[in-house]
PDB file of C-alpha atoms in Angstrom:
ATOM      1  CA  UNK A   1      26.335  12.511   2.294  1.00  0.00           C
ATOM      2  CA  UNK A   2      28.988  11.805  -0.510  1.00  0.00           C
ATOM      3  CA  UNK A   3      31.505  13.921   1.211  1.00  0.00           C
ATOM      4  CA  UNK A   4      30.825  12.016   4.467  1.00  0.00           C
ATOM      5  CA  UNK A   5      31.479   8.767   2.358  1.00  0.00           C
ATOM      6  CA  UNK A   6      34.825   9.503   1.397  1.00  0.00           C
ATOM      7  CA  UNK A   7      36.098   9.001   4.529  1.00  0.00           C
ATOM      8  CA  UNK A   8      37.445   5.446   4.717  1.00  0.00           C
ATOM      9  CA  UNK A   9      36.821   4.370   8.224  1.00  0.00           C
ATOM     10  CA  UNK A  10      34.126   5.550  10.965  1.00  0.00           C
ATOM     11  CA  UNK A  11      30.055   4.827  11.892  1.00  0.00           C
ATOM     12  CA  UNK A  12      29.140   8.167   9.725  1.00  0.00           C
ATOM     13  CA  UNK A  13      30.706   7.245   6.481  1.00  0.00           C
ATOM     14  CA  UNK A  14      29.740   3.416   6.669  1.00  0.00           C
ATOM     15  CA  UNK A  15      26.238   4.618   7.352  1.00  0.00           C
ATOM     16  CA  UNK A  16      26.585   7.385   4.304  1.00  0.00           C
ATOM     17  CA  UNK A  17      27.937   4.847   1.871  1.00  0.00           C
ATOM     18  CA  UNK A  18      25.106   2.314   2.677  1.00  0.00           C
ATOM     19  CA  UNK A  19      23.012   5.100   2.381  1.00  0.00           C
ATOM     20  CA  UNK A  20      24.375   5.775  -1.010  1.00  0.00           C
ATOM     21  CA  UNK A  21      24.128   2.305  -2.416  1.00  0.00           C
ATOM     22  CA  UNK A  22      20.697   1.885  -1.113  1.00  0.00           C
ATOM     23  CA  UNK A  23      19.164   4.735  -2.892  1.00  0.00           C
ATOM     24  CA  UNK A  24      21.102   4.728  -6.158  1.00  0.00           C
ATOM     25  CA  UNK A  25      21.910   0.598  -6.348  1.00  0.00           C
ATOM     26  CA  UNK A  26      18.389   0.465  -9.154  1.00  0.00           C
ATOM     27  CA  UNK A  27      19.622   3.227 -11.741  1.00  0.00           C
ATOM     28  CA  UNK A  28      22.632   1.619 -12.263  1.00  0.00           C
ATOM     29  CA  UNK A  29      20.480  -1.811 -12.110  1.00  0.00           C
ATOM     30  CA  UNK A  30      17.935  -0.442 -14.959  1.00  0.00           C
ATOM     31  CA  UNK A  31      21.285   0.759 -16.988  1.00  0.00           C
ATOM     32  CA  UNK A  32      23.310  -2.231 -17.083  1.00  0.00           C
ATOM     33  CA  UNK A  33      19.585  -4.208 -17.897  1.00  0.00           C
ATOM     34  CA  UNK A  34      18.866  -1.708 -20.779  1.00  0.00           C
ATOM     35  CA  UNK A  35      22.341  -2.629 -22.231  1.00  0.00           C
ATOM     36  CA  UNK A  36      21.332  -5.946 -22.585  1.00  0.00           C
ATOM     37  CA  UNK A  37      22.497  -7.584 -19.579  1.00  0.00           C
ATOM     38  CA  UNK A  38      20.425 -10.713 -18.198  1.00  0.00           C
ATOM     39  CA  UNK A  39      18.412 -10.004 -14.818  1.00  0.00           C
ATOM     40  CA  UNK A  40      21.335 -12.220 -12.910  1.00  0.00           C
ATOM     41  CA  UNK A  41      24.207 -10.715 -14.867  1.00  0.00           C
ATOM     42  CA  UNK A  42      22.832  -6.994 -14.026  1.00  0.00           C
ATOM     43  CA  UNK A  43      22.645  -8.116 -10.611  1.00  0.00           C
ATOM     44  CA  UNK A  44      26.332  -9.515 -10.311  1.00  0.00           C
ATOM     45  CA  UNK A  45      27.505  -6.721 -12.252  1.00  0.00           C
ATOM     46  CA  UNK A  46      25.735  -3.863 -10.049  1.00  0.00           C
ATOM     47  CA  UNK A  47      27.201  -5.959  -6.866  1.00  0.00           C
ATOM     48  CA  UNK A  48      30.490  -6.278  -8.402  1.00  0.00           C
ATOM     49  CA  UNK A  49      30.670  -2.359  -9.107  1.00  0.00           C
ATOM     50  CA  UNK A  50      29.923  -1.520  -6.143  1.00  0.00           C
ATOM     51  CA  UNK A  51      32.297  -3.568  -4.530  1.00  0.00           C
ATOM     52  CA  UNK A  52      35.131  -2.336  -6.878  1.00  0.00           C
ATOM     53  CA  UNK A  53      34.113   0.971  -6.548  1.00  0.00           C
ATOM     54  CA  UNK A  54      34.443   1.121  -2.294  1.00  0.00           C
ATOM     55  CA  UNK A  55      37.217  -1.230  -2.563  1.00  0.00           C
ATOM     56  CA  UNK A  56      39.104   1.220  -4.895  1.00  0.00           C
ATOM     57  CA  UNK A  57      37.991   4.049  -2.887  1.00  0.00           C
ATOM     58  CA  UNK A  58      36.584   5.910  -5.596  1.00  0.00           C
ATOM     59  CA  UNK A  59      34.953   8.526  -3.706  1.00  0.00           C
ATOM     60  CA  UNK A  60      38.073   9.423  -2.306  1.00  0.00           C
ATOM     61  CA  UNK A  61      38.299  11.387  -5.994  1.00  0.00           C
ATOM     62  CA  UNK A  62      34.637  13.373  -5.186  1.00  0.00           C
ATOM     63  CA  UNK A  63      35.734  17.165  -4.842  1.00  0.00           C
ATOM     64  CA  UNK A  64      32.922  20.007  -3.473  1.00  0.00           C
ATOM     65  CA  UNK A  65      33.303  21.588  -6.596  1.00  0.00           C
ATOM     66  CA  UNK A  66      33.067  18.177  -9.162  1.00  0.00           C
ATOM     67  CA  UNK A  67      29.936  18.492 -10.431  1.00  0.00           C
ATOM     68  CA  UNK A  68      26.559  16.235  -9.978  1.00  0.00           C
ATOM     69  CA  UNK A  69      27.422  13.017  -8.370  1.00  0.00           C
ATOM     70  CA  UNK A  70      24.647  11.615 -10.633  1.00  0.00           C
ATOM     71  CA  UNK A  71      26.773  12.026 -13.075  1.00  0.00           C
ATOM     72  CA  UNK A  72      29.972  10.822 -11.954  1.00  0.00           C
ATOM     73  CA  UNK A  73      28.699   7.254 -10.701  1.00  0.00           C
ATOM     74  CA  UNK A  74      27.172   7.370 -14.166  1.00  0.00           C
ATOM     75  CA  UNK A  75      30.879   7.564 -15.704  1.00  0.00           C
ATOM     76  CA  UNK A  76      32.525   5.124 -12.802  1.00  0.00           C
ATOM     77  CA  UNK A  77      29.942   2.414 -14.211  1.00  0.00           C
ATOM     78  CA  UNK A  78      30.612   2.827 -17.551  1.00  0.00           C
ATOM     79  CA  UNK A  79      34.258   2.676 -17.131  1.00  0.00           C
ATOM     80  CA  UNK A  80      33.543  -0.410 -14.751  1.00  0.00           C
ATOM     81  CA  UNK A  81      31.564  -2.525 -17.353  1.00  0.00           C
ATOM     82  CA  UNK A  82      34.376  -1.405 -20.245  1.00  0.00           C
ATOM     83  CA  UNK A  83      36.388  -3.467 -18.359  1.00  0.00           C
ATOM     84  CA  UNK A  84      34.587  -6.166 -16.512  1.00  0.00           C
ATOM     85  CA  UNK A  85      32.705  -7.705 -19.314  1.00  0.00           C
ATOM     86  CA  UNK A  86      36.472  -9.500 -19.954  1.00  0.00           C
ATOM     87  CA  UNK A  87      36.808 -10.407 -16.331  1.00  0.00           C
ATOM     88  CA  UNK A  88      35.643 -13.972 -14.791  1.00  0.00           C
ATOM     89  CA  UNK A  89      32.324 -14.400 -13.077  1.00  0.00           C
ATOM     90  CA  UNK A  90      33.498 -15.008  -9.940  1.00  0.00           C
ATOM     91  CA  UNK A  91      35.526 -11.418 -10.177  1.00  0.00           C
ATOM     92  CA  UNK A  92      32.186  -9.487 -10.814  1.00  0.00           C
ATOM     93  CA  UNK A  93      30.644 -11.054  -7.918  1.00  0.00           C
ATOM     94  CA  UNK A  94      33.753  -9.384  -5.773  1.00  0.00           C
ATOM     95  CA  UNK A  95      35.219 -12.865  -4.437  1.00  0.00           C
ATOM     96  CA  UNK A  96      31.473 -13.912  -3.940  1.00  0.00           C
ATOM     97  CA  UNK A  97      30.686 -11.366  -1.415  1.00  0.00           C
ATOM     98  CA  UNK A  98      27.419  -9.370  -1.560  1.00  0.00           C
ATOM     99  CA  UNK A  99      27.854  -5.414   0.114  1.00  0.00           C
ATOM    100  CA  UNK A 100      24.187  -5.030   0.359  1.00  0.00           C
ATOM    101  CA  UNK A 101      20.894  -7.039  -0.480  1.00  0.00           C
ATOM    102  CA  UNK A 102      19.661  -6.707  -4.171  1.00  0.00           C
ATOM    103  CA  UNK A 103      15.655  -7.365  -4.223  1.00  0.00           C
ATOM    104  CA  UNK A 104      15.959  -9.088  -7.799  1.00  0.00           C
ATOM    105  CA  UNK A 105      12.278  -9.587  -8.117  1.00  0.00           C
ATOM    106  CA  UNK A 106      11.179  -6.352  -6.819  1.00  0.00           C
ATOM    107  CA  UNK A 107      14.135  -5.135  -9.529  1.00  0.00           C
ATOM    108  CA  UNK A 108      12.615  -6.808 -12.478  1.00  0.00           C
ATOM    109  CA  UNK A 109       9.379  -5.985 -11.660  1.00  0.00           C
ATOM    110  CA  UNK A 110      10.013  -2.013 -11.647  1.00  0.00           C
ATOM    111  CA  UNK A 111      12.339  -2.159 -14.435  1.00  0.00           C
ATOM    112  CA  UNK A 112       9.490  -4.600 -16.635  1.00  0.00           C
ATOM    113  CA  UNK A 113       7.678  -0.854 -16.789  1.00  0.00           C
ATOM    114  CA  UNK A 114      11.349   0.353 -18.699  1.00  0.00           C
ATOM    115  CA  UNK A 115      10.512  -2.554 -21.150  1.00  0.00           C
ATOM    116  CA  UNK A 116       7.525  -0.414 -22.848  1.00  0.00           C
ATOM    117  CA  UNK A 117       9.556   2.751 -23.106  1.00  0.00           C
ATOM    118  CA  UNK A 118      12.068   3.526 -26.182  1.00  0.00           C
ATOM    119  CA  UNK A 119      14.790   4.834 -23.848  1.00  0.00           C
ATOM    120  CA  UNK A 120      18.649   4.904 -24.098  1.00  0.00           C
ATOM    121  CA  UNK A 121      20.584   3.526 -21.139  1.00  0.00           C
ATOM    122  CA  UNK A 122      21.393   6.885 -20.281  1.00  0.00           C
ATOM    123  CA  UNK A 123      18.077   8.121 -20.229  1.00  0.00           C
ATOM    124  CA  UNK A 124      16.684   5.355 -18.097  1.00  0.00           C
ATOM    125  CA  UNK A 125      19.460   5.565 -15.559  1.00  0.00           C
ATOM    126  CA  UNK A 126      18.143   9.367 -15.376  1.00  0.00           C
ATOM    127  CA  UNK A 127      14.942   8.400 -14.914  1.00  0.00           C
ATOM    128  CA  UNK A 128      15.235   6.283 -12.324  1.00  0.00           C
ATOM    129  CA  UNK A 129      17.812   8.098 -10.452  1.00  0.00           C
ATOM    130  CA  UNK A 130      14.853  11.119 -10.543  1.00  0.00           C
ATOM    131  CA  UNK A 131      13.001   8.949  -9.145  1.00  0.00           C
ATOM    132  CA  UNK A 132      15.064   7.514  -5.894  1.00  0.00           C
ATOM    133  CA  UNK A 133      15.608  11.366  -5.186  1.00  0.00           C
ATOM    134  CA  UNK A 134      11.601  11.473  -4.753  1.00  0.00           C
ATOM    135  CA  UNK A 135      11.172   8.047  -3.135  1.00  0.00           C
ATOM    136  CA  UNK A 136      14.230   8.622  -0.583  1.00  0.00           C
ATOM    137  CA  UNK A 137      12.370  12.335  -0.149  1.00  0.00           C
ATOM    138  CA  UNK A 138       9.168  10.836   0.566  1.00  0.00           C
ATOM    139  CA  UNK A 139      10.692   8.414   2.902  1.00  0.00           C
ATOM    140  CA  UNK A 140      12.313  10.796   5.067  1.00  0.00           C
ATOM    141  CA  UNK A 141       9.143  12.812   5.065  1.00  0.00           C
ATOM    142  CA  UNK A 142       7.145  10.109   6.378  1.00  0.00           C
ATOM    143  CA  UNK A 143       9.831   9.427   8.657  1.00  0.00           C
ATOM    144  CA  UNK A 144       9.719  13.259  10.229  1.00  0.00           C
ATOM    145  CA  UNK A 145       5.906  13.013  10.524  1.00  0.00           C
ATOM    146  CA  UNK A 146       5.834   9.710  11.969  1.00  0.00           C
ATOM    147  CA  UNK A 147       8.754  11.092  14.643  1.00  0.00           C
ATOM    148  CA  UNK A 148       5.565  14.223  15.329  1.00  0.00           C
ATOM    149  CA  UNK A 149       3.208  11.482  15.870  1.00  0.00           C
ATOM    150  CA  UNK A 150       1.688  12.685  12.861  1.00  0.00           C
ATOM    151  CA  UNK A 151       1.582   9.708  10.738  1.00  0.00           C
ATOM    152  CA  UNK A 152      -1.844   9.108  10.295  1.00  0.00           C
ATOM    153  CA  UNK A 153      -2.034  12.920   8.782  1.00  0.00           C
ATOM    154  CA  UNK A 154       0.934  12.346   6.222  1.00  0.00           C
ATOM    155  CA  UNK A 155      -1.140   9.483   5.165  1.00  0.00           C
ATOM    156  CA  UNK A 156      -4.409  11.309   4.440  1.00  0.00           C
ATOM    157  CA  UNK A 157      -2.619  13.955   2.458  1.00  0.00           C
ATOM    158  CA  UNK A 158       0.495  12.111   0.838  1.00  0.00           C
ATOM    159  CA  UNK A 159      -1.716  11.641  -2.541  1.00  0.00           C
ATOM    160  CA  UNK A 160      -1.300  15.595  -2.802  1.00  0.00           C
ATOM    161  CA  UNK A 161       2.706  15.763  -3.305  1.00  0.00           C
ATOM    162  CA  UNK A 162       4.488  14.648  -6.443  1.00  0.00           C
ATOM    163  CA  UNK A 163       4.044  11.358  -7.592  1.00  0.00           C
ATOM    164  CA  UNK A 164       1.381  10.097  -4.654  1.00  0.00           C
ATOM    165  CA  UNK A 165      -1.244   8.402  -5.957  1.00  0.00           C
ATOM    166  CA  UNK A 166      -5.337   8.513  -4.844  1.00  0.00           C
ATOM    167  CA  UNK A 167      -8.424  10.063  -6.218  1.00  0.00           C
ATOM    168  CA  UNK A 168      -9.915  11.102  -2.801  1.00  0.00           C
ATOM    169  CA  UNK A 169     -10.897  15.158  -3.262  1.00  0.00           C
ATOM    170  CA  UNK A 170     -10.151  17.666  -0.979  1.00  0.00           C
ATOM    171  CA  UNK A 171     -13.726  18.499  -0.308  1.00  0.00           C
ATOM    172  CA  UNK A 172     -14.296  14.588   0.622  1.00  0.00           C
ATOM    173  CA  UNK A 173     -11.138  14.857   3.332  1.00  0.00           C
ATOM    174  CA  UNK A 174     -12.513  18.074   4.396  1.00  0.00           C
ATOM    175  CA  UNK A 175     -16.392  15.936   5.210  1.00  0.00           C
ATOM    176  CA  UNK A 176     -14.396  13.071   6.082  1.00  0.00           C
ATOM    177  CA  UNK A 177     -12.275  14.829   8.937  1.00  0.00           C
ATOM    178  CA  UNK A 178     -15.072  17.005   9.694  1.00  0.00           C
ATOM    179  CA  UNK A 179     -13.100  20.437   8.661  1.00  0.00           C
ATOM    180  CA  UNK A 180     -13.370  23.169   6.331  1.00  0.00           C
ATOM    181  CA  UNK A 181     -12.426  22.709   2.427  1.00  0.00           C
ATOM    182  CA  UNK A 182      -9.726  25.951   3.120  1.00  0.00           C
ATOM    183  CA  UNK A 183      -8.322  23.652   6.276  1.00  0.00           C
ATOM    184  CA  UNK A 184      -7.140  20.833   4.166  1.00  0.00           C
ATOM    185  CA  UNK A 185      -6.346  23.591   1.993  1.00  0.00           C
ATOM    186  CA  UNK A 186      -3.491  24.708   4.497  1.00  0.00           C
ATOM    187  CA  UNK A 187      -2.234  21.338   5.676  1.00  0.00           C
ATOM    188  CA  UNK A 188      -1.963  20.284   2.150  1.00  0.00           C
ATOM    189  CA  UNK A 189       0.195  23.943   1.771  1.00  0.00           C
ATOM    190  CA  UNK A 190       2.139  23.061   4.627  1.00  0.00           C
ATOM    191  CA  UNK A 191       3.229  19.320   3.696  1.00  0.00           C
ATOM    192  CA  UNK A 192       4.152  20.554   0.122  1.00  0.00           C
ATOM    193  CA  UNK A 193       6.328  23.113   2.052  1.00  0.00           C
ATOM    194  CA  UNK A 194       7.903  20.063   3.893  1.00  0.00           C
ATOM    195  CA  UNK A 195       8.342  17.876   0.800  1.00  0.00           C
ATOM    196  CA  UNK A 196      10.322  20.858  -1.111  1.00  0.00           C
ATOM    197  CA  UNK A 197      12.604  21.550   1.957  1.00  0.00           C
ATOM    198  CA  UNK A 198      12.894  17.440   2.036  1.00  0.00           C
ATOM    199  CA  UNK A 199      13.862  17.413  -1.601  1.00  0.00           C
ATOM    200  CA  UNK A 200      16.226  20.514  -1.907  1.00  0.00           C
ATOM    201  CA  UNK A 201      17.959  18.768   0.804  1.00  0.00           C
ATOM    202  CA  UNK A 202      18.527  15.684  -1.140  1.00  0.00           C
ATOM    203  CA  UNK A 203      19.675  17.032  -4.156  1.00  0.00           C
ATOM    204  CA  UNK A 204      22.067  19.404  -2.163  1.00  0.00           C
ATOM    205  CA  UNK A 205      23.689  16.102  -1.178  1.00  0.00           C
ATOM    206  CA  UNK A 206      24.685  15.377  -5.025  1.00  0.00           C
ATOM    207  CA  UNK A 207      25.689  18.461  -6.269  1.00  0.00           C
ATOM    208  CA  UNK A 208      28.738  21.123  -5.888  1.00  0.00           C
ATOM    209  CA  UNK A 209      26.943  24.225  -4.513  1.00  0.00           C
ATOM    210  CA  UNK A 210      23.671  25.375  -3.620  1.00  0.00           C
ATOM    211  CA  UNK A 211      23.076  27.135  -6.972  1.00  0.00           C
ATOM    212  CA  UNK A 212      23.394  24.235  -8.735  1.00  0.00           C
ATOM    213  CA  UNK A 213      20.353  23.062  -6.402  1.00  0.00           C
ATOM    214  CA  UNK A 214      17.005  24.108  -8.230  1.00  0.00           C
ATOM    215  CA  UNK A 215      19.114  23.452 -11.331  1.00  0.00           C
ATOM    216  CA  UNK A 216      18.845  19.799 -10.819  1.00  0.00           C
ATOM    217  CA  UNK A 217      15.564  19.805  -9.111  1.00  0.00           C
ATOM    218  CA  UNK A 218      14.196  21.442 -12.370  1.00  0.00           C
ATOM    219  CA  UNK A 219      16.219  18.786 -14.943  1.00  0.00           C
ATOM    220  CA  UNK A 220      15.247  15.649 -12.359  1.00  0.00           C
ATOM    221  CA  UNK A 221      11.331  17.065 -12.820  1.00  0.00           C
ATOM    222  CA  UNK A 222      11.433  17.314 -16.725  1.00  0.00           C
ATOM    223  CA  UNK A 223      13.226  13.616 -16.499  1.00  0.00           C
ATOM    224  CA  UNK A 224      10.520  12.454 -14.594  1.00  0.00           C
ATOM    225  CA  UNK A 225       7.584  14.557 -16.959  1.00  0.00           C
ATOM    226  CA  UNK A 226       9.048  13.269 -20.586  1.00  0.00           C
TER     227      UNK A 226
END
C-alpha cells in the first residue's frame, strides 16, 4: 500500500494514500496531543502534515528495503512540527484546505483514555498505531465475511479474536445456535485463522520484507499488552 502511494498520479495510489491517512491520521493525532498541543491545534497540525507531507511527495523517499513505515511517518512528523510550530496558522492548515475529514470529537474522546496513562509521545503514537493495524484488520475481516454473506456469523464470534469484547461463552453459542460445544469450537478456529492471515497482511504493507513480518506483529502485541 505505501509503495502504491508513491506514485504521484493514478486511481490506485489516490485510493492507497487515502487509505494511508485514514488508518494512521489518530497516532499522529494522540502524539502531537501528548506534546501538549490543544485539541484544535493537534487537529490543524495533523491536517497541515499531511498536506505538507503529499504535497512534498515524501513517499516518493519510501524504499522496499527502508525499514517500518511506522517508523518513518513517526520521524516525518517530528521533523514537521520542528519546523511548523514557527510557521503562521493559516500555513498549518495548508492554505485552509482539509485532505480528509478529522472526527475531532470522536478524537478527543479516544485519546481522553491516553489522559490516565503515564506515556511518552512516542509510546502513545505506538500504541495507537498497534491499534489501527487491529481495527483496519478487523474491518477488512468483517468486510470479507459480509462479501460470503456471512455477516451475521462474524458477529456471533467476533468477541473471540483480539481485542473483541462480550462475555457470551462458547457453551451458551453452542445452545443458542443449537450446535455442539466442539462446533463453535471450529468456527471460532477458523475465524482466528482468518484474522491472522488479515493481520500479517497488514503489517506486510509497513514493513521491508516478509521476515520482518511476525517481528512487528510480536512488538505491535506487547505495545498493545503493556
Amino acid at each position: 500500500m505505501v509503495l502504491a502511494a508513491r506514485e504521484k498520479d493514478g486511481p490506485a495510489a489516490r485510493e492507497a494514500l487515502a487509505s494511508l491517512c485514514s488508518t494512521y491520521w489518530y497516532p499522529l493525532y494522540a502524539f502531537i496531543r501528548r506534546q501538549g498541543s490543544g485539541p484544535q491545534e493537534a487537529e490543524d497540525l495533523t491536517q497541515g502534515f499531511f498536506f505538507r507531507f503529499l504535497e512534498r511527495h515524501s513517499l516518493g523517499s519510501v524504499q522496499p528495503d527502508g525499514g517500518k513505515f511506522r517508523s518513518f511517518l513517526l520521524a516525518c512528523l517530528k521533523n514537521f512540527l520542528a519546523n511548523e510550530r514557527e510557521r503562521a496558522h493559516a500555513q498549518r492548515r495548508g492554505g485552509g484546505r482539509a485532505l480528509f475529514s478529522l472526527d475531532s470529537t470522536d478524537a478527543e474522546t479516544r485519546y481522553s483514555l491516553e489522559m490516565a496513562e503515564q506515556r511518552t509521545p512516542e509510546a502513545v503514537f505506538e500504541r495507537r498505531w498497534a491499534f489501527a493495524v487491529l481495527e483496519r484488520t478487523m474491518t477488512e475481516l468483517r468486510q470479507e465475511y459480509v462479501a460470503a454473506g456471512k455477516s451475521e456469523l462474524f458477529e456471533a464470534f467476533q468477541s473471540f479474536l483480539p481485542g473483541g469484547h462480550g462475555e457470551t461463552s462458547r457453551s451458551d453459542l453452542a445452545a443458542k445456535r443449537g450446535v455442539s460445544v466442539g462446533a463453535i469450537d471450529v468456527a471460532v478456529h477458523r475465524l482466528r485463522q482468518r484474522f491472522g492471515v488479515r493481520l500479517r497482511e497488514q503489517v506486510a504493507q509497513t514493513v521491508s520484507s516478509d521476515a520482518e513480518v511476525e517481528e512487528e506483529i510480536r512488538y505491535l502485541i506487547s505495545v498493545i499488552g503493556s
